[in-house]
Amino acid sequence: MKICVLVKEVPDAAVQKRIDTGSMRLDRSGENNLNPFDTHAIEAAMQLKEGGDLQVDEVVAVTMGPGSAQRALQKAVALGADRSVHLSDDALLGSDVCATGLALAKVLESESPDVVLLGQQSDDGECYTIGAVVADHLKMPSLTQVVKMDVEDGKLRCERQAEYGYDTVALTLPAVISVGDAINEPRYPSLKAIMGAKKKPLDTKSTGDVGIDAGQVGEAGSQTTVIALNPPPPKEAGEIIEDEDTAETVEKIVAWLDERKLI
Ligand SMILES: Cc1cc2nc3c(=O)[nH]c(=O)nc-3n(C[C@H](O)[C@H](O)[C@H](O)COP(=O)(O)OP(=O)(O)OC[C@H]3O[C@@H](n4cnc5c(N)ncnc54)[C@H](O)[C@@H]3O)c2cc1C
């Protein structure tokens, strides 16, 4: 059985995100990192492999992105993936959600996975939708927000977190599953794994290699256009209550909360 994990390179969480107002795209020139939500998907794959209830022969990390995205793949390999696939092509520049999902589905088709795992969201785009788009192209069942996965008679029994509680769903493979960040505590890579990651096989593919028509991706293949991007409104300055007389301070805090109907 083969598990493919979709991973993405995103701006590091510590970096202030900037928009390039010319192209209306995120400026990705600063420090980048593996999308933290994807570390949960890699850990879920490793737990399925190590759990022994499914015969998992390999875990493959897959990404779409510029040359720098290889670093995200190396981190995924350091966390346990056996090898990685990098879809990289200038034709992909400017792909929106649907075009990105189609391109990723084409790479996955060439790998014929039994399970596709994703993070719940990317830390930059936060579209939460790639899993569903990929599943639609692959004609596989799609589950989102999965926070528990057990193997039962060769099937996966998954719990997905919903607003009202949990859904328990039995899933026949192959399937596309995006996992919530409550599913596990991702491991830290060992120094040996970090050093060894660069030596694991990395397959770089162009759009032509996986049968993507250039007109289906990039700006040409995207049917949405970003027309405006605005920074969030600045935070209002907070009110500081000095504690000179505790009884009076408590009264002031209660009055402040009461005014805002918070109590
Ligand atoms: C209208 C619009 C226009 C856009 N225009 C551009 C543009 O011009 N240039 C540009 O660079 N981006 C653009 N984007 C953003 C780009 O398309 C996003 O990377 C893409 O939409 C995926 O969304 P997401 O990463 O937020 O996915 P989510 O659904 O939030 O991510 C969920 C999971 O999907 C997987 N995943 C997501 N993306 C990838 C990937 N590339 N490779 C591997 N796994 C992945 C990860 O496992 C991730 O945890 C645009 C988006 C929109 C909505």
PDB file of C-alpha atoms and ligand atoms in Angstrom:
ATOM      1  CA  MET A   1       0.000   0.000   0.000  1.00  0.00           C
ATOM      2  CA  LYS A   2       1.197   3.516  -0.808  1.00  0.00           C
ATOM      3  CA  ILE A   3       0.388   6.682   1.148  1.00  0.00           C
ATOM      4  CA  CYS A   4       0.963  10.067  -0.507  1.00  0.00           C
ATOM      5  CA  VAL A   5       1.112  13.103   1.780  1.00  0.00           C
ATOM      6  CA  LEU A   6       0.594  16.535   0.249  1.00  0.00           C
ATOM      7  CA  VAL A   7       2.907  19.086   1.803  1.00  0.00           C
ATOM      8  CA  LYS A   8       3.369  22.771   1.116  1.00  0.00           C
ATOM      9  CA  GLU A   9       6.105  25.333   1.634  1.00  0.00           C
ATOM     10  CA  VAL A  10       4.674  28.436   3.332  1.00  0.00           C
ATOM     11  CA  PRO A  11       6.143  31.639   4.812  1.00  0.00           C
ATOM     12  CA  ASP A  12       7.546  30.918   8.272  1.00  0.00           C
ATOM     13  CA  ALA A  13       5.056  31.656  11.059  1.00  0.00           C
ATOM     14  CA  ALA A  14       7.449  34.211  12.561  1.00  0.00           C
ATOM     15  CA  VAL A  15       7.574  36.233   9.328  1.00  0.00           C
ATOM     16  CA  GLN A  16       5.197  39.159   8.816  1.00  0.00           C
ATOM     17  CA  LYS A  17       3.261  38.200   5.675  1.00  0.00           C
ATOM     18  CA  ARG A  18       3.513  40.716   2.833  1.00  0.00           C
ATOM     19  CA  ILE A  19       1.479  41.028  -0.327  1.00  0.00           C
ATOM     20  CA  ASP A  20       3.132  41.951  -3.601  1.00  0.00           C
ATOM     21  CA  THR A  21       0.671  44.629  -4.727  1.00  0.00           C
ATOM     22  CA  GLY A  22       1.852  44.306  -8.343  1.00  0.00           C
ATOM     23  CA  SER A  23       0.984  40.626  -8.785  1.00  0.00           C
ATOM     24  CA  MET A  24      -1.567  40.515  -5.897  1.00  0.00           C
ATOM     25  CA  ARG A  25       0.241  37.428  -4.643  1.00  0.00           C
ATOM     26  CA  LEU A  26       1.873  36.617  -1.366  1.00  0.00           C
ATOM     27  CA  ASP A  27       5.505  37.718  -1.317  1.00  0.00           C
ATOM     28  CA  ARG A  28       7.276  34.395  -0.713  1.00  0.00           C
ATOM     29  CA  SER A  29      10.802  35.808  -0.820  1.00  0.00           C
ATOM     30  CA  GLY A  30      11.413  35.646   2.971  1.00  0.00           C
ATOM     31  CA  GLU A  31      12.040  32.714   5.301  1.00  0.00           C
ATOM     32  CA  ASN A  32       9.864  29.724   4.382  1.00  0.00           C
ATOM     33  CA  ASN A  33       9.049  26.497   6.154  1.00  0.00           C
ATOM     34  CA  LEU A  34       7.015  23.302   5.897  1.00  0.00           C
ATOM     35  CA  ASN A  35       3.330  24.125   6.511  1.00  0.00           C
ATOM     36  CA  PRO A  36       2.919  23.201  10.206  1.00  0.00           C
ATOM     37  CA  PHE A  37      -0.509  21.621   9.543  1.00  0.00           C
ATOM     38  CA  ASP A  38       1.153  19.161   7.151  1.00  0.00           C
ATOM     39  CA  THR A  39       3.363  17.741   9.915  1.00  0.00           C
ATOM     40  CA  HIS A  40       0.156  16.209  11.367  1.00  0.00           C
ATOM     41  CA  ALA A  41      -0.565  14.524   8.015  1.00  0.00           C
ATOM     42  CA  ILE A  42       2.981  13.094   7.865  1.00  0.00           C
ATOM     43  CA  GLU A  43       2.693  11.877  11.459  1.00  0.00           C
ATOM     44  CA  ALA A  44      -0.677  10.226  10.649  1.00  0.00           C
ATOM     45  CA  ALA A  45       0.979   8.438   7.703  1.00  0.00           C
ATOM     46  CA  MET A  46       3.860   7.285   9.914  1.00  0.00           C
ATOM     47  CA  GLN A  47       1.476   5.977  12.561  1.00  0.00           C
ATOM     48  CA  LEU A  48      -0.435   3.970   9.908  1.00  0.00           C
ATOM     49  CA  LYS A  49       2.882   2.564   8.625  1.00  0.00           C
ATOM     50  CA  GLU A  50       4.288   1.766  12.052  1.00  0.00           C
ATOM     51  CA  GLY A  51       0.947   0.551  13.494  1.00  0.00           C
ATOM     52  CA  GLY A  52       1.227  -2.653  11.471  1.00  0.00           C
ATOM     53  CA  ASP A  53      -2.544  -3.092  10.823  1.00  0.00           C
ATOM     54  CA  LEU A  54      -2.063  -1.994   7.207  1.00  0.00           C
ATOM     55  CA  GLN A  55       0.806  -3.104   4.996  1.00  0.00           C
ATOM     56  CA  VAL A  56       2.231   0.321   4.121  1.00  0.00           C
ATOM     57  CA  ASP A  57       5.127  -0.106   1.693  1.00  0.00           C
ATOM     58  CA  GLU A  58       5.977   3.538   1.285  1.00  0.00           C
ATOM     59  CA  VAL A  59       5.063   7.080   2.285  1.00  0.00           C
ATOM     60  CA  VAL A  60       5.625   9.631  -0.476  1.00  0.00           C
ATOM     61  CA  ALA A  61       5.671  13.402   0.156  1.00  0.00           C
ATOM     62  CA  VAL A  62       4.280  15.410  -2.781  1.00  0.00           C
ATOM     63  CA  THR A  63       4.411  19.144  -3.368  1.00  0.00           C
ATOM     64  CA  MET A  64       3.767  21.722  -6.040  1.00  0.00           C
ATOM     65  CA  GLY A  65       5.836  24.873  -5.871  1.00  0.00           C
ATOM     66  CA  PRO A  66       9.000  26.702  -6.932  1.00  0.00           C
ATOM     67  CA  GLY A  67      12.543  25.298  -6.503  1.00  0.00           C
ATOM     68  CA  SER A  68      12.690  26.383  -2.852  1.00  0.00           C
ATOM     69  CA  ALA A  69       9.790  24.015  -2.047  1.00  0.00           C
ATOM     70  CA  GLN A  70      12.310  21.167  -2.046  1.00  0.00           C
ATOM     71  CA  ARG A  71      13.224  22.218   1.491  1.00  0.00           C
ATOM     72  CA  ALA A  72       9.662  21.420   2.611  1.00  0.00           C
ATOM     73  CA  LEU A  73      10.020  17.998   0.970  1.00  0.00           C
ATOM     74  CA  GLN A  74      13.307  17.390   2.783  1.00  0.00           C
ATOM     75  CA  LYS A  75      11.626  18.222   6.091  1.00  0.00           C
ATOM     76  CA  ALA A  76       8.806  15.802   5.243  1.00  0.00           C
ATOM     77  CA  VAL A  77      11.385  13.099   4.511  1.00  0.00           C
ATOM     78  CA  ALA A  78      13.219  13.901   7.767  1.00  0.00           C
ATOM     79  CA  LEU A  79       9.877  13.294   9.517  1.00  0.00           C
ATOM     80  CA  GLY A  80       9.639   9.831   7.965  1.00  0.00           C
ATOM     81  CA  ALA A  81       8.538   9.942   4.300  1.00  0.00           C
ATOM     82  CA  ASP A  82      10.488   7.446   2.159  1.00  0.00           C
ATOM     83  CA  ARG A  83      10.825   9.663  -0.911  1.00  0.00           C
ATOM     84  CA  SER A  84       9.346  12.795  -2.459  1.00  0.00           C
ATOM     85  CA  VAL A  85       7.892  14.188  -5.674  1.00  0.00           C
ATOM     86  CA  HIS A  86       8.167  17.852  -6.651  1.00  0.00           C
ATOM     87  CA  LEU A  87       5.907  19.312  -9.332  1.00  0.00           C
ATOM     88  CA  SER A  88       7.621  22.488 -10.457  1.00  0.00           C
ATOM     89  CA  ASP A  89       7.002  24.423 -13.641  1.00  0.00           C
ATOM     90  CA  ASP A  90       6.731  28.103 -14.575  1.00  0.00           C
ATOM     91  CA  ALA A  91       3.370  27.282 -16.171  1.00  0.00           C
ATOM     92  CA  LEU A  92       1.948  26.738 -12.635  1.00  0.00           C
ATOM     93  CA  LEU A  93       2.622  30.301 -11.489  1.00  0.00           C
ATOM     94  CA  GLY A  94      -0.608  32.053 -10.514  1.00  0.00           C
ATOM     95  CA  SER A  95      -2.701  28.882 -10.118  1.00  0.00           C
ATOM     96  CA  ASP A  96      -5.796  29.404  -7.981  1.00  0.00           C
ATOM     97  CA  VAL A  97      -7.392  26.713  -5.778  1.00  0.00           C
ATOM     98  CA  CYS A  98      -9.022  24.770  -8.636  1.00  0.00           C
ATOM     99  CA  ALA A  99      -5.918  24.852 -10.837  1.00  0.00           C
ATOM    100  CA  THR A 100      -3.700  23.858  -7.868  1.00  0.00           C
ATOM    101  CA  GLY A 101      -6.044  20.961  -7.032  1.00  0.00           C
ATOM    102  CA  LEU A 102      -6.057  19.760 -10.626  1.00  0.00           C
ATOM    103  CA  ALA A 103      -2.249  19.884 -10.864  1.00  0.00           C
ATOM    104  CA  LEU A 104      -1.810  17.988  -7.595  1.00  0.00           C
ATOM    105  CA  ALA A 105      -4.386  15.398  -8.697  1.00  0.00           C
ATOM    106  CA  LYS A 106      -2.441  14.798 -11.912  1.00  0.00           C
ATOM    107  CA  VAL A 107       0.775  14.139  -9.960  1.00  0.00           C
ATOM    108  CA  LEU A 108      -1.115  11.830  -7.602  1.00  0.00           C
ATOM    109  CA  GLU A 109      -2.620   9.938 -10.564  1.00  0.00           C
ATOM    110  CA  SER A 110       0.918   9.110 -11.674  1.00  0.00           C
ATOM    111  CA  GLU A 111       1.626   7.652  -8.209  1.00  0.00           C
ATOM    112  CA  SER A 112      -1.622   5.619  -7.809  1.00  0.00           C
ATOM    113  CA  PRO A 113      -1.812   6.025  -4.007  1.00  0.00           C
ATOM    114  CA  ASP A 114      -4.141   4.024  -1.757  1.00  0.00           C
ATOM    115  CA  VAL A 115      -4.411   6.902   0.719  1.00  0.00           C
ATOM    116  CA  VAL A 116      -3.828  10.626   0.171  1.00  0.00           C
ATOM    117  CA  LEU A 117      -3.288  12.614   3.353  1.00  0.00           C
ATOM    118  CA  LEU A 118      -3.302  16.415   3.679  1.00  0.00           C
ATOM    119  CA  GLY A 119      -3.185  18.999   6.412  1.00  0.00           C
ATOM    120  CA  GLN A 120      -6.458  20.742   7.288  1.00  0.00           C
ATOM    121  CA  GLN A 121      -5.280  24.076   5.845  1.00  0.00           C
ATOM    122  CA  SER A 122      -2.217  25.856   4.608  1.00  0.00           C
ATOM    123  CA  ASP A 123      -0.793  28.510   6.888  1.00  0.00           C
ATOM    124  CA  ASP A 124      -0.742  31.051   4.045  1.00  0.00           C
ATOM    125  CA  GLY A 125      -3.730  30.580   1.718  1.00  0.00           C
ATOM    126  CA  GLU A 126      -5.965  28.958   4.368  1.00  0.00           C
ATOM    127  CA  CYS A 127      -8.379  27.819   1.669  1.00  0.00           C
ATOM    128  CA  TYR A 128      -9.239  24.509   3.448  1.00  0.00           C
ATOM    129  CA  THR A 129     -10.412  23.149   0.112  1.00  0.00           C
ATOM    130  CA  ILE A 130      -7.544  21.411  -1.677  1.00  0.00           C
ATOM    131  CA  GLY A 131      -8.466  17.999  -0.240  1.00  0.00           C
ATOM    132  CA  ALA A 132     -11.972  18.134  -1.709  1.00  0.00           C
ATOM    133  CA  VAL A 133     -10.778  19.410  -5.104  1.00  0.00           C
ATOM    134  CA  VAL A 134      -8.116  16.683  -5.338  1.00  0.00           C
ATOM    135  CA  ALA A 135     -10.620  13.984  -4.308  1.00  0.00           C
ATOM    136  CA  ASP A 136     -13.082  15.164  -6.946  1.00  0.00           C
ATOM    137  CA  HIS A 137     -10.476  14.873  -9.721  1.00  0.00           C
ATOM    138  CA  LEU A 138      -9.307  11.467  -8.488  1.00  0.00           C
ATOM    139  CA  LYS A 139     -12.927  10.278  -8.052  1.00  0.00           C
ATOM    140  CA  MET A 140     -12.088   9.144  -4.526  1.00  0.00           C
ATOM    141  CA  PRO A 141     -14.098   9.644  -1.328  1.00  0.00           C
ATOM    142  CA  SER A 142     -13.061  12.715   0.652  1.00  0.00           C
ATOM    143  CA  LEU A 143     -13.036  13.182   4.413  1.00  0.00           C
ATOM    144  CA  THR A 144     -12.040  16.398   6.156  1.00  0.00           C
ATOM    145  CA  GLN A 145     -11.172  17.334   9.755  1.00  0.00           C
ATOM    146  CA  VAL A 146     -10.265  13.757  10.652  1.00  0.00           C
ATOM    147  CA  VAL A 147      -8.984  13.589  14.238  1.00  0.00           C
ATOM    148  CA  LYS A 148      -8.802   9.793  14.705  1.00  0.00           C
ATOM    149  CA  MET A 149      -7.992   6.961  12.295  1.00  0.00           C
ATOM    150  CA  ASP A 150      -8.203   3.251  13.105  1.00  0.00           C
ATOM    151  CA  VAL A 151      -7.777   0.282  10.797  1.00  0.00           C
ATOM    152  CA  GLU A 152     -10.614  -2.281  10.853  1.00  0.00           C
ATOM    153  CA  ASP A 153     -10.716  -5.210   8.402  1.00  0.00           C
ATOM    154  CA  GLY A 154      -8.577  -3.353   5.883  1.00  0.00           C
ATOM    155  CA  LYS A 155     -10.885  -0.330   6.044  1.00  0.00           C
ATOM    156  CA  LEU A 156     -10.262   2.941   7.816  1.00  0.00           C
ATOM    157  CA  ARG A 157     -12.600   3.958  10.611  1.00  0.00           C
ATOM    158  CA  CYS A 158     -12.272   7.717  10.988  1.00  0.00           C
ATOM    159  CA  GLU A 159     -13.633  10.233  13.434  1.00  0.00           C
ATOM    160  CA  ARG A 160     -14.154  13.675  12.035  1.00  0.00           C
ATOM    161  CA  GLN A 161     -14.636  16.712  14.186  1.00  0.00           C
ATOM    162  CA  ALA A 162     -17.837  18.619  13.487  1.00  0.00           C
ATOM    163  CA  GLU A 163     -19.415  21.632  15.181  1.00  0.00           C
ATOM    164  CA  TYR A 164     -21.963  19.394  16.900  1.00  0.00           C
ATOM    165  CA  GLY A 165     -19.554  16.621  17.944  1.00  0.00           C
ATOM    166  CA  TYR A 166     -17.899  13.779  16.039  1.00  0.00           C
ATOM    167  CA  ASP A 167     -18.895  11.791  12.944  1.00  0.00           C
ATOM    168  CA  THR A 168     -17.620   8.217  12.767  1.00  0.00           C
ATOM    169  CA  VAL A 169     -17.156   7.121   9.174  1.00  0.00           C
ATOM    170  CA  ALA A 170     -15.958   3.802   7.709  1.00  0.00           C
ATOM    171  CA  LEU A 171     -13.966   4.458   4.598  1.00  0.00           C
ATOM    172  CA  THR A 172     -13.101   2.125   1.730  1.00  0.00           C
ATOM    173  CA  LEU A 173      -9.741   2.854   0.166  1.00  0.00           C
ATOM    174  CA  PRO A 174      -8.466   4.565  -1.940  1.00  0.00           C
ATOM    175  CA  ALA A 175      -9.464   7.854  -0.302  1.00  0.00           C
ATOM    176  CA  VAL A 176      -8.367  11.441   0.297  1.00  0.00           C
ATOM    177  CA  ILE A 177      -8.248  12.471   3.947  1.00  0.00           C
ATOM    178  CA  SER A 178      -7.391  15.853   5.391  1.00  0.00           C
ATOM    179  CA  VAL A 179      -6.504  15.630   9.051  1.00  0.00           C
ATOM    180  CA  GLY A 180      -7.232  18.121  11.811  1.00  0.00           C
ATOM    181  CA  ASP A 181      -4.365  19.296  13.994  1.00  0.00           C
ATOM    182  CA  ALA A 182      -5.923  17.511  17.008  1.00  0.00           C
ATOM    183  CA  ILE A 183      -5.186  14.097  15.431  1.00  0.00           C
ATOM    184  CA  ASN A 184      -1.682  13.706  16.846  1.00  0.00           C
ATOM    185  CA  GLU A 185       1.425  15.325  18.242  1.00  0.00           C
ATOM    186  CA  PRO A 186       3.967  15.380  15.378  1.00  0.00           C
ATOM    187  CA  ARG A 187       7.385  13.930  16.216  1.00  0.00           C
ATOM    188  CA  TYR A 188      10.598  15.920  16.022  1.00  0.00           C
ATOM    189  CA  PRO A 189      13.038  14.737  13.357  1.00  0.00           C
ATOM    190  CA  SER A 190      16.253  13.194  14.660  1.00  0.00           C
ATOM    191  CA  LEU A 191      19.572  14.741  13.635  1.00  0.00           C
ATOM    192  CA  LYS A 192      20.363  11.534  11.708  1.00  0.00           C
ATOM    193  CA  ALA A 193      17.041  11.815   9.794  1.00  0.00           C
ATOM    194  CA  ILE A 194      17.687  15.490   8.984  1.00  0.00           C
ATOM    195  CA  MET A 195      21.169  14.664   7.680  1.00  0.00           C
ATOM    196  CA  GLY A 196      19.887  11.649   5.709  1.00  0.00           C
ATOM    197  CA  ALA A 197      16.920  13.458   4.108  1.00  0.00           C
ATOM    198  CA  LYS A 198      18.949  14.962   1.265  1.00  0.00           C
ATOM    199  CA  LYS A 199      19.991  11.477   0.169  1.00  0.00           C
ATOM    200  CA  LYS A 200      16.430  10.122  -0.183  1.00  0.00           C
ATOM    201  CA  PRO A 201      15.008   9.991  -3.747  1.00  0.00           C
ATOM    202  CA  LEU A 202      13.441  13.230  -4.972  1.00  0.00           C
ATOM    203  CA  ASP A 203      11.662  13.159  -8.306  1.00  0.00           C
ATOM    204  CA  THR A 204      11.140  16.552  -9.974  1.00  0.00           C
ATOM    205  CA  LYS A 205       8.379  16.649 -12.557  1.00  0.00           C
ATOM    206  CA  SER A 206       7.180  19.269 -15.029  1.00  0.00           C
ATOM    207  CA  THR A 207       3.555  19.732 -16.071  1.00  0.00           C
ATOM    208  CA  GLY A 208       4.226  17.764 -19.288  1.00  0.00           C
ATOM    209  CA  ASP A 209       5.571  14.795 -17.304  1.00  0.00           C
ATOM    210  CA  VAL A 210       2.209  14.245 -15.617  1.00  0.00           C
ATOM    211  CA  GLY A 211      -0.037  15.147 -18.543  1.00  0.00           C
ATOM    212  CA  ILE A 212      -1.089  18.632 -17.442  1.00  0.00           C
ATOM    213  CA  ASP A 213      -2.131  20.881 -20.287  1.00  0.00           C
ATOM    214  CA  ALA A 214      -0.469  24.281 -19.591  1.00  0.00           C
ATOM    215  CA  GLY A 215      -3.793  26.028 -20.314  1.00  0.00           C
ATOM    216  CA  GLN A 216      -5.455  24.241 -17.355  1.00  0.00           C
ATOM    217  CA  VAL A 217      -3.126  25.722 -14.733  1.00  0.00           C
ATOM    218  CA  GLY A 218      -1.402  29.000 -13.883  1.00  0.00           C
ATOM    219  CA  GLU A 219      -3.143  32.282 -14.591  1.00  0.00           C
ATOM    220  CA  ALA A 220      -4.525  30.927 -17.869  1.00  0.00           C
ATOM    221  CA  GLY A 221      -6.247  28.020 -16.130  1.00  0.00           C
ATOM    222  CA  SER A 222      -7.547  29.980 -13.128  1.00  0.00           C
ATOM    223  CA  GLN A 223     -11.086  31.225 -13.170  1.00  0.00           C
ATOM    224  CA  THR A 224     -10.754  33.490 -10.132  1.00  0.00           C
ATOM    225  CA  THR A 225      -8.899  36.796 -10.011  1.00  0.00           C
ATOM    226  CA  VAL A 226      -7.803  38.574  -6.849  1.00  0.00           C
ATOM    227  CA  ILE A 227      -9.020  42.155  -7.279  1.00  0.00           C
ATOM    228  CA  ALA A 228      -8.159  43.609  -3.867  1.00  0.00           C
ATOM    229  CA  LEU A 229      -6.224  42.661  -0.765  1.00  0.00           C
ATOM    230  CA  ASN A 230      -6.377  44.719   2.420  1.00  0.00           C
ATOM    231  CA  PRO A 231      -4.462  44.474   5.682  1.00  0.00           C
ATOM    232  CA  PRO A 232      -6.596  43.740   8.752  1.00  0.00           C
ATOM    233  CA  PRO A 233      -7.637  46.903  10.679  1.00  0.00           C
ATOM    234  CA  PRO A 234      -5.062  47.907  13.305  1.00  0.00           C
ATOM    235  CA  LYS A 235      -5.839  46.781  16.847  1.00  0.00           C
ATOM    236  CA  GLU A 236      -7.246  49.472  19.121  1.00  0.00           C
ATOM    237  CA  ALA A 237      -5.050  50.404  22.062  1.00  0.00           C
ATOM    238  CA  GLY A 238      -6.085  48.493  25.210  1.00  0.00           C
ATOM    239  CA  GLU A 239      -7.278  50.148  28.407  1.00  0.00           C
ATOM    240  CA  ILE A 240      -4.898  49.770  31.336  1.00  0.00           C
ATOM    241  CA  ILE A 241      -6.432  49.811  34.804  1.00  0.00           C
ATOM    242  CA  GLU A 242      -3.832  50.607  37.454  1.00  0.00           C
ATOM    243  CA  ASP A 243      -4.314  48.620  40.678  1.00  0.00           C
ATOM    244  CA  GLU A 244      -4.121  51.253  43.399  1.00  0.00           C
ATOM    245  CA  ASP A 245      -7.109  50.099  45.428  1.00  0.00           C
ATOM    246  CA  THR A 246      -8.013  46.450  44.704  1.00  0.00           C
ATOM    247  CA  ALA A 247     -11.733  46.804  45.526  1.00  0.00           C
ATOM    248  CA  GLU A 248     -11.955  49.793  43.189  1.00  0.00           C
ATOM    249  CA  THR A 249      -9.940  47.938  40.498  1.00  0.00           C
ATOM    250  CA  VAL A 250     -12.322  44.965  40.643  1.00  0.00           C
ATOM    251  CA  GLU A 251     -15.287  47.346  40.340  1.00  0.00           C
ATOM    252  CA  LYS A 252     -13.719  48.977  37.282  1.00  0.00           C
ATOM    253  CA  ILE A 253     -13.039  45.605  35.619  1.00  0.00           C
ATOM    254  CA  VAL A 254     -16.594  44.397  36.317  1.00  0.00           C
ATOM    255  CA  ALA A 255     -18.029  47.662  34.964  1.00  0.00           C
ATOM    256  CA  TRP A 256     -15.840  47.350  31.835  1.00  0.00           C
ATOM    257  CA  LEU A 257     -17.023  43.775  31.208  1.00  0.00           C
ATOM    258  CA  ASP A 258     -20.650  44.695  31.978  1.00  0.00           C
ATOM    259  CA  GLU A 259     -20.554  47.606  29.521  1.00  0.00           C
ATOM    260  CA  ARG A 260     -19.568  45.167  26.761  1.00  0.00           C
ATOM    261  CA  LYS A 261     -22.223  42.623  27.847  1.00  0.00           C
ATOM    262  CA  LEU A 262     -19.479  40.092  28.590  1.00  0.00           C
ATOM    263  CA  ILE A 263     -20.983  39.175  31.968  1.00  0.00           C
TER     264      ILE A 263
HETATM  265  C1  LIG B   1      -8.306  33.514  -6.172  1.00  0.00           C
HETATM  266  C2  LIG B   1      -6.979  32.932  -5.851  1.00  0.00           C
HETATM  267  C3  LIG B   1      -5.879  33.330  -6.585  1.00  0.00           C
HETATM  268  C4  LIG B   1      -4.643  32.828  -6.280  1.00  0.00           C
HETATM  269  N1  LIG B   1      -3.613  33.241  -6.996  1.00  0.00           N
HETATM  270  C5  LIG B   1      -2.407  32.770  -6.719  1.00  0.00           C
HETATM  271  C6  LIG B   1      -1.316  33.194  -7.443  1.00  0.00           C
HETATM  272  O1  LIG B   1      -1.447  34.013  -8.351  1.00  0.00           O
HETATM  273  N2  LIG B   1      -0.094  32.681  -7.139  1.00  0.00           N
HETATM  274  C7  LIG B   1       0.065  31.793  -6.145  1.00  0.00           C
HETATM  275  O2  LIG B   1       1.197  31.338  -5.907  1.00  0.00           O
HETATM  276  N3  LIG B   1      -0.965  31.365  -5.399  1.00  0.00           N
HETATM  277  C8  LIG B   1      -2.195  31.842  -5.678  1.00  0.00           C
HETATM  278  N4  LIG B   1      -3.230  31.448  -4.943  1.00  0.00           N
HETATM  279  C9  LIG B   1      -3.004  30.555  -3.846  1.00  0.00           C
HETATM  280  C10 LIG B   1      -2.759  29.126  -4.319  1.00  0.00           C
HETATM  281  O3  LIG B   1      -3.632  28.814  -5.330  1.00  0.00           O
HETATM  282  C11 LIG B   1      -2.933  28.229  -3.136  1.00  0.00           C
HETATM  283  O4  LIG B   1      -1.700  27.673  -2.868  1.00  0.00           O
HETATM  284  C12 LIG B   1      -3.919  27.148  -3.431  1.00  0.00           C
HETATM  285  O5  LIG B   1      -5.112  27.792  -3.647  1.00  0.00           O
HETATM  286  C13 LIG B   1      -3.989  26.142  -2.354  1.00  0.00           C
HETATM  287  O6  LIG B   1      -4.668  26.712  -1.293  1.00  0.00           O
HETATM  288  P1  LIG B   1      -4.188  26.457   0.133  1.00  0.00           P
HETATM  289  O7  LIG B   1      -2.729  26.170   0.119  1.00  0.00           O
HETATM  290  O8  LIG B   1      -4.656  27.575   0.957  1.00  0.00           O
HETATM  291  O9  LIG B   1      -4.956  25.084   0.422  1.00  0.00           O
HETATM  292  P2  LIG B   1      -5.626  24.479   1.693  1.00  0.00           P
HETATM  293  O10 LIG B   1      -6.816  23.769   1.179  1.00  0.00           O
HETATM  294  O11 LIG B   1      -5.773  25.480   2.793  1.00  0.00           O
HETATM  295  O12 LIG B   1      -4.504  23.453   2.126  1.00  0.00           O
HETATM  296  C14 LIG B   1      -4.848  22.201   2.664  1.00  0.00           C
HETATM  297  C15 LIG B   1      -3.728  21.244   2.425  1.00  0.00           C
HETATM  298  O13 LIG B   1      -3.548  21.087   1.029  1.00  0.00           O
HETATM  299  C16 LIG B   1      -2.206  20.746   0.773  1.00  0.00           C
HETATM  300  N5  LIG B   1      -1.671  21.710  -0.208  1.00  0.00           N
HETATM  301  C17 LIG B   1      -2.108  22.951  -0.479  1.00  0.00           C
HETATM  302  N6  LIG B   1      -1.383  23.501  -1.452  1.00  0.00           N
HETATM  303  C18 LIG B   1      -0.441  22.598  -1.798  1.00  0.00           C
HETATM  304  C19 LIG B   1       0.629  22.565  -2.734  1.00  0.00           C
HETATM  305  N7  LIG B   1       0.889  23.591  -3.551  1.00  0.00           N
HETATM  306  N8  LIG B   1       1.396  21.442  -2.808  1.00  0.00           N
HETATM  307  C20 LIG B   1       1.141  20.376  -1.995  1.00  0.00           C
HETATM  308  N9  LIG B   1       0.151  20.346  -1.100  1.00  0.00           N
HETATM  309  C21 LIG B   1      -0.630  21.435  -1.013  1.00  0.00           C
HETATM  310  C22 LIG B   1      -1.481  20.774   2.117  1.00  0.00           C
HETATM  311  O14 LIG B   1      -1.484  19.462   2.652  1.00  0.00           O
HETATM  312  C23 LIG B   1      -2.381  21.648   2.955  1.00  0.00           C
HETATM  313  O15 LIG B   1      -2.289  21.366   4.340  1.00  0.00           O
HETATM  314  C24 LIG B   1      -4.482  31.906  -5.210  1.00  0.00           C
HETATM  315  C25 LIG B   1      -5.589  31.510  -4.493  1.00  0.00           C
HETATM  316  C26 LIG B   1      -6.828  32.006  -4.789  1.00  0.00           C
HETATM  317  C27 LIG B   1      -7.997  31.576  -3.973  1.00  0.00           C
END
